[in-house]
């Protein structure tokens, strides 16, 4: 990173940081297809009631078991209770987006905070946090999420918490690495010498230099979070049956695999495409903003 | 061809070698018409700044130009009479290591970190001398002893990161010489070594040359090394040789403006200097070369005729220089 | 090297102990086991009796001590869902999961590493581009969905392969592939980039300068160095295998640890839950340790610490 951005950052987002990032993004070639898919997901999540042709919970027995394309009122078909697949998929975007984003956000906050503390404080604090990170990072995510859901009970908040607790470790390790890199730079040392409190130093000097990495990790993890949430809803942990969640829809479709193949195929296809888009975008963002990170991710 | 009064056939003859790189920002002419001869037992120095194309000359001779961007687009490389550019892949592989070999700048990265130095040394020996591993091990230990590595037997089982920089470079030298190649190319081998170690290493190279009779191409930017090691020198600038001469002739009467500028920029220990002279300007970017003489933008003698690339003029026997300033006194070399 | 192994072993044991404590306290401090087993009609005396018989009236530390002691004898408690000792269920199911995981791991290595190497060696060729696309796809497709689609295609339509339960080698094909697809994708990507990086290094150039045959350059000189990060990934992927097997076992009705785990979660069968989590955790810790040791063996620079 150039000197312009590692100079003293006087605000949370110094102008030079933003300008440099914007410049890099403008110069690189944008990956349009992933961006479009991501936007579609976001739009579906926010405007689901406006976009969905039907109410996803609407049981419509006369129109049940329609294959995709049979009746254009239900373009992607219906399930055995007559619920419209397209609407359920759109609302599923809302569920997945909500759970994934909140969980990821919570995990990011926890992980970043721990990473900042660990990197800055050093010594035994660092060791303890890092050992915990190693343990959390390696422990199988579905297993961990299952255990947490067992202990806390079912419910959407608990799924979010479970995912957050399995995801924070990714942040803390990388953020700590960045903190270590930044904390020995001159302007940080200068701040410490003049007696600025550690919290202020972290907030005003270290954090802005770490934001880039944070963004990259976030985008790279969205895909995995969606997959995790899909697996958990597939297993039936935490969501009410009949809710519109992609993983749950695949589970429901499993019982009618041959007769109504579209029930299981389409939600899974959607998950795959969405995760692909986010992964692709995350890779592109990382390569554009900081190719050095390629090694460690 | 410039070869002075040598009766024997050149071991290596390079004629008008051109190696270009095709990149998104244009064609980079890394090597743009190089010619020289190399005789057995001779040391040729190639001098120039970074980016002048010196290393790429070496890689071109070895046939290891990085593909797909790089390609040898013209010229001939005659090794023992055979044109290497027409050789098959397996023929080239046979030439490498036993005919022509190279020592690179950084000995740590030249050695594979996960294999012992014995392993890497024996690997070379095995290609030349078939035999049981025990015999090859003995040969390897002897080689290490020849390059003054203490306790060679035990050192065979050491890993590269366990040796010092000077020792590593000697090991690399041992590996390069293990098959007694006729031509050894040394690409800035002392740049990453301490000053004290440098001298030892140069002496070692000279010893090896005396015992094996190999010819050495010594690539460097250091005129001091050139004075110490080389019999003949070629000065390289922007992909071309601007001057070639016997080493004494070069230092006595540098004829090309660039050579003169290089000589001037090495301060004399006896004199008191207030500032170190340097050559004005920057070396040109190799994808954006002017049509004529590439040094003209920085040359104090530049004139209009420099917009056409000058031919090589024969300054003396075995001494050529490519500058229009010679056109009055000297005739064009063949 | 022996010292290194010893220290890693000790570390592993400590981690295991920490895990057991974690599991125990998490389970016992957050739910009242008894309330689950009893109904509102039971009198306080019955409840108290039940508590006593389960040893729940003792202080938590003592309970933990007893827990550890029991484990060392292989006693994980009694499962109230199946009515059998948890350890029995464990012993019954664990081998099946291990077999599936081993198959998945083997597939990952056999397909992933060579594909990655070839991708790097034939960089930017058609082969490389297909491999890259497939690996992006593989990392995005949910394992359960892949399994279900495979069942649909190979089981229902083509009828080539069995789609549920355990049995002969043909029973392993679909589950192992579903399990490993995600990992193969990651493995191909990582092997490719690791290989590309290695192929760019000076010692590879020197090997070519020495006149070594290109195939030796790749398979001896480059490979060993390229494998270093791949190994770490392999170690991490073992955790992923365990993760995935939960879901894959359910999709394919595979009688293994994963299904046991899910049922114990939904039924709140604490004995079985503790048993399975500890086993899974122990497995993971052991694998991590083995990978570290293998890592130190391959990269001599690591042996110092």
PDB file of C-alpha atoms in Angstrom, chain A residues 151-249:
ATOM      1  CA  UNK A 151     -27.973 -25.469  23.422  1.00  0.00           C
ATOM      2  CA  UNK A 152     -29.847 -22.308  22.584  1.00  0.00           C
ATOM      3  CA  UNK A 153     -32.874 -23.840  20.999  1.00  0.00           C
ATOM      4  CA  UNK A 154     -34.498 -23.321  17.642  1.00  0.00           C
ATOM      5  CA  UNK A 155     -35.360 -20.004  16.118  1.00  0.00           C
ATOM      6  CA  UNK A 156     -33.973 -17.610  13.615  1.00  0.00           C
ATOM      7  CA  UNK A 157     -32.000 -15.513  16.119  1.00  0.00           C
ATOM      8  CA  UNK A 158     -30.195 -18.600  17.295  1.00  0.00           C
ATOM      9  CA  UNK A 159     -29.282 -19.641  13.809  1.00  0.00           C
ATOM     10  CA  UNK A 160     -27.834 -16.197  13.267  1.00  0.00           C
ATOM     11  CA  UNK A 161     -25.877 -16.452  16.475  1.00  0.00           C
ATOM     12  CA  UNK A 162     -24.700 -19.937  15.621  1.00  0.00           C
ATOM     13  CA  UNK A 163     -23.387 -18.810  12.248  1.00  0.00           C
ATOM     14  CA  UNK A 164     -21.795 -15.713  13.739  1.00  0.00           C
ATOM     15  CA  UNK A 165     -19.969 -17.825  16.280  1.00  0.00           C
ATOM     16  CA  UNK A 166     -18.595 -20.127  13.628  1.00  0.00           C
ATOM     17  CA  UNK A 167     -17.511 -17.329  11.358  1.00  0.00           C
ATOM     18  CA  UNK A 168     -15.749 -14.817  13.586  1.00  0.00           C
ATOM     19  CA  UNK A 169     -12.485 -16.719  13.571  1.00  0.00           C
ATOM     20  CA  UNK A 170     -11.862 -15.947   9.902  1.00  0.00           C
ATOM     21  CA  UNK A 171     -11.861 -12.275  10.686  1.00  0.00           C
ATOM     22  CA  UNK A 172      -9.793 -12.242  13.804  1.00  0.00           C
ATOM     23  CA  UNK A 173      -6.836 -14.014  12.259  1.00  0.00           C
ATOM     24  CA  UNK A 174      -6.565 -11.812   9.199  1.00  0.00           C
ATOM     25  CA  UNK A 175      -7.289  -8.590  11.018  1.00  0.00           C
ATOM     26  CA  UNK A 176      -4.662  -9.429  13.579  1.00  0.00           C
ATOM     27  CA  UNK A 177      -2.187  -9.925  10.767  1.00  0.00           C
ATOM     28  CA  UNK A 178      -2.971  -6.538   9.372  1.00  0.00           C
ATOM     29  CA  UNK A 179      -2.745  -4.928  12.780  1.00  0.00           C
ATOM     30  CA  UNK A 180       0.687  -6.398  13.288  1.00  0.00           C
ATOM     31  CA  UNK A 181       1.747  -4.964   9.982  1.00  0.00           C
ATOM     32  CA  UNK A 182       0.388  -1.526  10.695  1.00  0.00           C
ATOM     33  CA  UNK A 183       1.165  -1.071  14.349  1.00  0.00           C
ATOM     34  CA  UNK A 184       4.865  -0.619  13.839  1.00  0.00           C
ATOM     35  CA  UNK A 185       4.504   2.086  11.265  1.00  0.00           C
ATOM     36  CA  UNK A 186       5.806   5.490  12.176  1.00  0.00           C
ATOM     37  CA  UNK A 187       2.574   7.339  12.654  1.00  0.00           C
ATOM     38  CA  UNK A 188       1.294   4.761  15.100  1.00  0.00           C
ATOM     39  CA  UNK A 189       4.508   4.858  17.083  1.00  0.00           C
ATOM     40  CA  UNK A 190       4.270   8.619  17.107  1.00  0.00           C
ATOM     41  CA  UNK A 191       0.791   8.446  18.521  1.00  0.00           C
ATOM     42  CA  UNK A 192       1.868   6.042  21.209  1.00  0.00           C
ATOM     43  CA  UNK A 193       4.803   8.195  22.206  1.00  0.00           C
ATOM     44  CA  UNK A 194       2.587  11.210  22.623  1.00  0.00           C
ATOM     45  CA  UNK A 195       0.455   9.174  24.977  1.00  0.00           C
ATOM     46  CA  UNK A 196      -2.694   8.719  22.974  1.00  0.00           C
ATOM     47  CA  UNK A 197      -4.902   6.103  24.551  1.00  0.00           C
ATOM     48  CA  UNK A 198      -4.812   2.636  22.960  1.00  0.00           C
ATOM     49  CA  UNK A 199      -8.493   2.683  22.132  1.00  0.00           C
ATOM     50  CA  UNK A 200      -8.150   5.916  20.207  1.00  0.00           C
ATOM     51  CA  UNK A 201      -5.081   4.641  18.422  1.00  0.00           C
ATOM     52  CA  UNK A 202      -6.877   1.537  17.331  1.00  0.00           C
ATOM     53  CA  UNK A 203      -9.943   3.418  16.251  1.00  0.00           C
ATOM     54  CA  UNK A 204      -8.376   6.305  14.403  1.00  0.00           C
ATOM     55  CA  UNK A 205      -5.093   4.963  13.121  1.00  0.00           C
ATOM     56  CA  UNK A 206      -5.161   1.226  12.868  1.00  0.00           C
ATOM     57  CA  UNK A 207      -8.726   0.493  11.935  1.00  0.00           C
ATOM     58  CA  UNK A 208      -8.854   2.635   8.760  1.00  0.00           C
ATOM     59  CA  UNK A 209      -5.845   0.798   7.427  1.00  0.00           C
ATOM     60  CA  UNK A 210      -7.470  -2.495   8.085  1.00  0.00           C
ATOM     61  CA  UNK A 211     -10.801  -1.744   6.440  1.00  0.00           C
ATOM     62  CA  UNK A 212      -9.648  -2.873   3.020  1.00  0.00           C
ATOM     63  CA  UNK A 213      -8.866  -6.362   4.247  1.00  0.00           C
ATOM     64  CA  UNK A 214     -12.089  -6.432   6.172  1.00  0.00           C
ATOM     65  CA  UNK A 215     -14.105  -5.691   3.055  1.00  0.00           C
ATOM     66  CA  UNK A 216     -12.337  -8.387   1.131  1.00  0.00           C
ATOM     67  CA  UNK A 217     -12.873 -11.030   3.778  1.00  0.00           C
ATOM     68  CA  UNK A 218     -16.514 -10.022   4.034  1.00  0.00           C
ATOM     69  CA  UNK A 219     -17.188 -10.520   0.373  1.00  0.00           C
ATOM     70  CA  UNK A 220     -15.305 -13.785   0.290  1.00  0.00           C
ATOM     71  CA  UNK A 221     -17.272 -15.089   3.229  1.00  0.00           C
ATOM     72  CA  UNK A 222     -20.749 -14.198   2.047  1.00  0.00           C
ATOM     73  CA  UNK A 223     -20.807 -17.223  -0.206  1.00  0.00           C
ATOM     74  CA  UNK A 224     -19.760 -19.574   2.546  1.00  0.00           C
ATOM     75  CA  UNK A 225     -22.234 -18.077   4.963  1.00  0.00           C
ATOM     76  CA  UNK A 226     -25.046 -18.609   2.507  1.00  0.00           C
ATOM     77  CA  UNK A 227     -23.946 -22.211   2.099  1.00  0.00           C
ATOM     78  CA  UNK A 228     -23.842 -22.705   5.837  1.00  0.00           C
ATOM     79  CA  UNK A 229     -27.278 -21.204   6.284  1.00  0.00           C
ATOM     80  CA  UNK A 230     -28.592 -23.377   3.473  1.00  0.00           C
ATOM     81  CA  UNK A 231     -27.173 -26.494   5.100  1.00  0.00           C
ATOM     82  CA  UNK A 232     -28.690 -25.610   8.421  1.00  0.00           C
ATOM     83  CA  UNK A 233     -32.106 -24.964   6.949  1.00  0.00           C
ATOM     84  CA  UNK A 234     -31.801 -28.160   4.945  1.00  0.00           C
ATOM     85  CA  UNK A 235     -31.260 -30.036   8.179  1.00  0.00           C
ATOM     86  CA  UNK A 236     -34.324 -28.389   9.587  1.00  0.00           C
ATOM     87  CA  UNK A 237     -32.575 -26.621  12.386  1.00  0.00           C
ATOM     88  CA  UNK A 238     -34.174 -23.476  13.542  1.00  0.00           C
ATOM     89  CA  UNK A 239     -36.619 -22.474  10.890  1.00  0.00           C
ATOM     90  CA  UNK A 240     -40.296 -23.211  10.934  1.00  0.00           C
ATOM     91  CA  UNK A 241     -41.301 -25.809   8.359  1.00  0.00           C
ATOM     92  CA  UNK A 242     -42.851 -24.121   5.384  1.00  0.00           C
ATOM     93  CA  UNK A 243     -40.706 -21.040   5.689  1.00  0.00           C
ATOM     94  CA  UNK A 244     -39.201 -19.784   2.476  1.00  0.00           C
ATOM     95  CA  UNK A 245     -35.572 -20.697   2.731  1.00  0.00           C
ATOM     96  CA  UNK A 246     -33.656 -22.231  -0.120  1.00  0.00           C
ATOM     97  CA  UNK A 247     -32.093 -25.052   1.875  1.00  0.00           C
ATOM     98  CA  UNK A 248     -35.425 -25.954   3.395  1.00  0.00           C
ATOM     99  CA  UNK A 249     -36.975 -26.026  -0.046  1.00  0.00           C
TER     100      UNK A 249
END
